XYZ file of N, CA, C and O in Angstrom:
368
model
N 89.865 93.262 108.122
C 89.260 94.462 109.469
C 87.679 93.369 110.038
O 87.253 93.191 109.232
N 87.862 93.662 111.081
C 87.369 92.661 111.928
C 85.893 93.630 112.844
O 86.697 95.099 112.593
N 85.164 93.196 111.984
C 83.817 94.787 111.901
C 82.898 93.311 113.485
O 82.776 92.659 113.906
N 81.824 95.049 114.373
C 81.595 94.748 115.075
C 80.087 95.733 115.053
O 80.760 96.739 114.919
N 79.367 95.438 114.733
C 78.467 95.758 114.910
C 77.285 95.822 115.894
O 76.871 96.041 116.757
N 76.683 97.489 115.830
C 75.790 97.645 117.131
C 74.187 98.498 116.754
O 74.505 98.827 115.796
N 73.572 98.238 117.789
C 72.276 99.349 116.964
C 71.433 99.981 118.029
O 72.004 99.551 119.695
N 71.987 100.673 118.193
C 70.961 102.727 118.749
C 70.137 102.469 118.574
O 69.065 102.165 117.518
N 69.171 102.201 119.469
C 67.852 103.188 119.472
C 66.782 103.613 120.190
O 68.162 104.771 121.618
N 66.333 104.367 119.919
C 66.064 105.287 120.465
C 64.239 105.586 120.533
O 63.852 105.133 120.133
N 63.846 105.585 121.708
C 62.306 105.259 122.096
C 61.837 103.818 121.365
O 60.575 103.500 120.635
N 62.286 103.170 121.186
C 62.676 101.642 121.231
C 62.416 101.377 119.909
O 63.018 100.719 119.351
N 63.337 102.194 118.237
C 63.718 101.872 117.007
C 63.998 102.869 116.531
O 64.627 102.645 117.304
N 64.635 101.403 116.380
C 66.628 101.702 115.996
C 66.292 102.376 114.778
O 65.488 102.249 113.940
N 67.678 103.846 115.405
C 67.804 104.478 113.529
C 68.989 104.919 113.370
O 69.026 105.140 112.284
N 70.146 103.351 113.828
C 71.114 104.104 113.319
C 72.050 103.040 113.240
O 71.092 101.641 114.689
N 72.694 101.860 112.930
C 73.866 101.005 112.805
C 75.194 101.074 112.367
O 76.436 101.917 112.391
N 76.209 101.504 113.976
C 77.025 101.783 114.369
C 77.942 100.586 114.607
O 77.752 99.369 114.588
N 78.907 100.476 113.226
C 79.907 99.180 113.428
C 81.453 99.794 113.066
O 81.789 100.829 113.060
N 82.445 99.347 114.049
C 83.568 99.166 114.348
C 84.510 98.268 114.162
O 84.297 96.776 113.817
N 85.107 98.665 113.239
C 86.667 97.077 112.864
C 88.205 97.851 113.712
O 87.969 99.483 113.329
N 88.688 96.986 113.869
C 89.489 96.826 114.166
C 90.418 96.422 113.275
O 91.104 95.917 112.668
N 92.410 97.179 113.368
C 93.115 96.467 112.164
C 93.102 95.155 111.913
O 93.267 94.158 113.315
N 93.639 94.325 110.904
C 94.299 93.085 110.954
C 96.011 93.487 111.092
O 96.157 93.781 110.502
N 96.122 92.128 111.269
C 97.688 91.175 110.946
C 98.300 92.032 110.093
O 99.506 92.205 110.158
N 97.817 91.789 108.950
C 98.565 91.868 107.669
C 97.987 93.371 107.020
O 98.577 93.821 105.810
N 97.309 94.363 107.742
C 97.757 95.905 107.344
C 99.219 96.177 107.282
O 98.931 97.339 106.374
N 99.337 96.460 107.431
C 101.364 96.737 107.395
C 101.972 96.516 105.750
O 102.671 96.495 104.702
N 101.088 94.270 105.418
C 101.943 93.499 103.928
C 101.150 95.171 103.308
O 101.225 95.050 102.369
N 99.368 95.729 103.534
C 98.571 96.346 103.120
C 99.682 97.658 102.728
O 99.876 97.963 101.477
N 100.184 98.215 103.632
C 100.483 100.109 103.553
C 102.358 99.433 102.549
O 102.514 99.965 101.799
N 102.462 98.235 102.846
C 103.883 98.175 101.958
C 103.513 97.784 100.672
O 104.571 98.366 99.432
N 102.475 97.173 100.302
C 102.047 96.929 99.307
C 101.939 98.201 98.365
O 101.794 98.943 97.445
N 101.246 99.434 99.260
C 100.773 100.344 98.651
C 101.814 101.661 98.393
O 102.494 102.228 96.780
N 102.955 101.479 99.330
C 104.385 101.962 98.734
C 104.632 101.621 98.065
O 105.347 102.765 96.872
N 105.124 100.752 97.339
C 105.953 100.257 96.859
C 104.794 100.290 95.197
O 105.394 100.774 94.471
N 102.669 100.446 95.499
C 102.993 100.684 93.801
C 103.162 102.018 93.876
O 103.121 102.154 92.151
N 102.901 103.161 94.734
C 103.534 104.493 95.019
C 104.744 104.550 94.160
O 104.442 105.403 93.589
N 105.888 104.418 94.515
C 106.912 104.339 94.358
C 107.422 103.630 92.284
O 107.139 103.937 91.701
N 106.662 102.523 91.674
C 106.398 102.318 90.875
C 106.137 102.519 89.951
O 105.840 102.922 88.727
N 104.804 103.998 90.622
C 104.296 105.558 89.427
C 104.142 106.511 88.900
O 103.353 107.758 89.457
N 104.664 106.322 91.019
C 105.888 108.129 91.076
C 105.696 108.956 89.683
O 105.591 110.151 89.096
N 106.822 108.916 88.519
C 107.011 108.588 88.021
C 105.432 109.257 86.747
O 105.855 110.612 85.739
N 104.299 109.191 86.536
C 103.303 109.675 86.678
C 102.859 110.190 86.469
O 102.314 111.329 86.294
N 103.199 110.834 87.814
C 102.503 112.078 88.700
C 103.572 113.467 89.269
O 103.800 114.305 89.445
N 104.904 112.776 88.594
C 106.412 113.853 88.998
C 106.423 114.693 88.905
O 107.011 115.809 90.247
N 105.846 115.526 88.154
C 105.774 117.090 87.260
C 104.693 117.556 87.769
O 104.663 118.826 87.857
N 103.628 117.447 88.818
C 102.894 118.201 89.439
C 102.632 118.263 91.053
O 102.051 119.285 91.377
N 104.361 117.441 91.246
C 103.996 117.483 92.991
C 105.781 117.461 93.104
O 106.917 117.429 92.118
N 106.543 117.640 94.350
C 106.926 118.836 94.528
C 108.294 117.455 95.359
O 107.384 116.547 96.274
N 109.417 116.476 94.985
C 110.269 115.145 95.592
C 110.044 115.882 97.029
O 109.445 114.409 97.527
N 109.505 116.443 98.059
C 109.510 116.659 99.750
C 108.075 116.507 99.481
O 107.604 115.175 100.220
N 106.716 116.319 98.864
C 106.006 115.461 99.127
C 106.542 114.201 98.438
O 105.498 113.325 99.552
N 106.773 112.992 97.530
C 107.438 112.269 97.842
C 107.880 111.842 98.923
O 107.230 110.218 98.547
N 108.744 112.467 99.596
C 109.558 111.690 99.758
C 108.246 111.781 101.761
O 108.662 111.057 102.323
N 107.547 113.161 101.750
C 106.740 112.530 103.103
C 105.317 111.235 102.820
O 105.575 110.647 104.375
N 104.993 110.917 101.785
C 103.723 110.154 101.553
C 104.852 108.616 102.161
O 104.201 107.691 102.222
N 105.973 108.590 101.429
C 106.627 107.625 101.451
C 107.210 107.890 102.991
O 106.804 106.274 103.269
N 106.985 108.345 104.071
C 107.590 108.104 105.295
C 105.765 107.943 105.849
O 106.430 106.893 107.200
N 105.164 108.833 105.458
C 103.487 108.053 106.297
C 103.884 107.258 105.977
O 103.387 106.176 106.712
N 103.734 106.093 104.828
C 103.321 104.810 104.492
C 104.568 103.685 105.253
O 103.635 102.745 105.912
N 105.190 104.245 104.915
C 106.847 103.305 105.722
C 105.674 103.783 107.227
O 106.446 102.520 107.782
N 106.460 104.411 108.003
C 105.796 104.744 109.823
C 104.711 103.820 110.019
O 103.947 103.478 110.812
N 103.617 103.733 109.319
C 102.170 103.253 109.627
C 102.741 101.799 109.516
O 102.165 100.698 110.690
N 103.193 101.205 108.561
C 103.298 100.342 108.665
C 104.275 99.107 110.285
O 103.795 98.221 109.814
N 105.121 100.529 110.526
C 106.109 99.618 111.060
C 105.277 100.043 112.289
O 105.243 98.706 113.267
N 104.783 101.246 112.665
C 103.414 100.616 113.752
C 102.796 99.921 113.824
O 102.282 99.167 114.569
N 101.908 99.289 112.732
C 101.264 98.150 112.880
C 101.940 96.941 112.838
O 101.503 96.136 113.452
N 103.033 97.213 112.500
C 103.657 95.366 112.420
C 103.949 95.028 113.825
O 104.232 94.178 114.295
N 104.464 96.353 114.298
C 105.144 96.554 115.649
C 104.004 97.103 116.522
O 103.902 96.345 118.226
N 102.555 96.268 116.540
C 101.697 96.709 117.898
C 101.096 97.813 117.963
O 101.379 97.417 119.026
N 102.192 98.712 118.194
C 102.384 99.916 118.278
C 100.939 101.052 117.980
O 101.136 102.144 117.992
N 100.005 100.730 117.346
C 98.711 101.979 117.049
C 97.963 100.997 117.265
O 97.146 99.779 115.700
N 96.768 101.888 116.912
C 95.402 101.695 116.919
C 94.669 101.946 115.702
O 94.613 103.580 116.036
N 93.481 101.751 115.346
C 93.149 102.516 114.587
C 91.456 102.121 113.807
O 91.172 100.353 114.347
N 91.170 102.705 114.050
C 89.593 102.498 114.170
C 89.241 102.806 113.718
O 87.875 104.023 113.227
N 88.540 102.157 112.592
C 87.128 102.814 111.882
C 85.337 103.354 111.941
O 84.944 101.828 112.137
N 84.336 104.729 112.262
C 83.067 103.922 112.816
C 82.249 104.427 111.762
O 82.731 105.662 110.665
N 81.644 103.863 111.067
C 80.340 104.224 109.840
C 79.424 103.897 110.366
O 78.810 102.628 111.444
N 78.304 104.725 110.491
C 77.519 105.118 110.611
C 76.159 104.847 109.173
O 76.308 104.816 108.505
N 75.495 103.372 109.905
C 74.114 103.605 108.543
C 73.349 103.400 109.662
O 72.121 102.959 110.393
N 72.006 104.206 108.537
C 70.877 104.494 108.713
C 70.390 103.097 107.331
O 69.768 102.933 106.593
N 69.163 102.745 108.439
C 67.797 101.759 107.914
C 68.589 100.413 107.283
O 67.957 100.231 106.205
N 69.513 100.291 107.906
C 70.106 99.078 106.666
C 70.498 98.014 108.506
O 71.327 97.568 108.900
N 69.126 96.729 109.098
C 68.984 96.544 110.419
C 69.458 94.644 110.067
O 69.777 95.417 109.535
N 70.804 95.058 111.204
C 71.276 93.882 110.951
C 72.629 93.313 109.943
O 73.004 92.423 109.905
N 72.995 94.729 109.063
C 74.107 94.934 108.495
C 74.856 95.424 107.970
O 74.391 96.964 108.052
N 76.515 96.132 107.883
C 76.744 96.329 106.882
C 77.429 96.033 106.340
O 78.478 95.195 105.716
N 76.879 97.033 105.148
C 78.097 96.936 103.266
C 78.960 97.416 103.563
O 78.992 98.253 103.346
N 80.778 96.727 103.267
C 80.734 97.727 103.102
C 82.151 98.200 102.132
O 81.818 96.927 101.583
N 82.219 99.424 101.518
C 82.480 98.924 100.141
C 83.384 98.972 100.422
O 85.060 99.050 100.519
N 84.495 98.569 98.930
C 85.413 97.192 98.324
C 85.475 97.213 97.163
O 85.040 97.609 96.216
């Protein structure tokens, strides 16, 4: 994701940093990989969930991947970080 950071100031002092992330071109492939992983491991959790849950989760991942692929979906992640001047540490 492309990350843009902006510093917000209060009375001239930096109080927090705002990071805005935009979707990348490969987000649909990531979602399809999650779907494949979900399908490959469903049998491990199937006894705890109904078939309806599996169908809904598959639908959600597939529709989101398709929307990213069609460039018809925007996803923004807003992160506020306190006292980390000039940087954003993304948890990975």
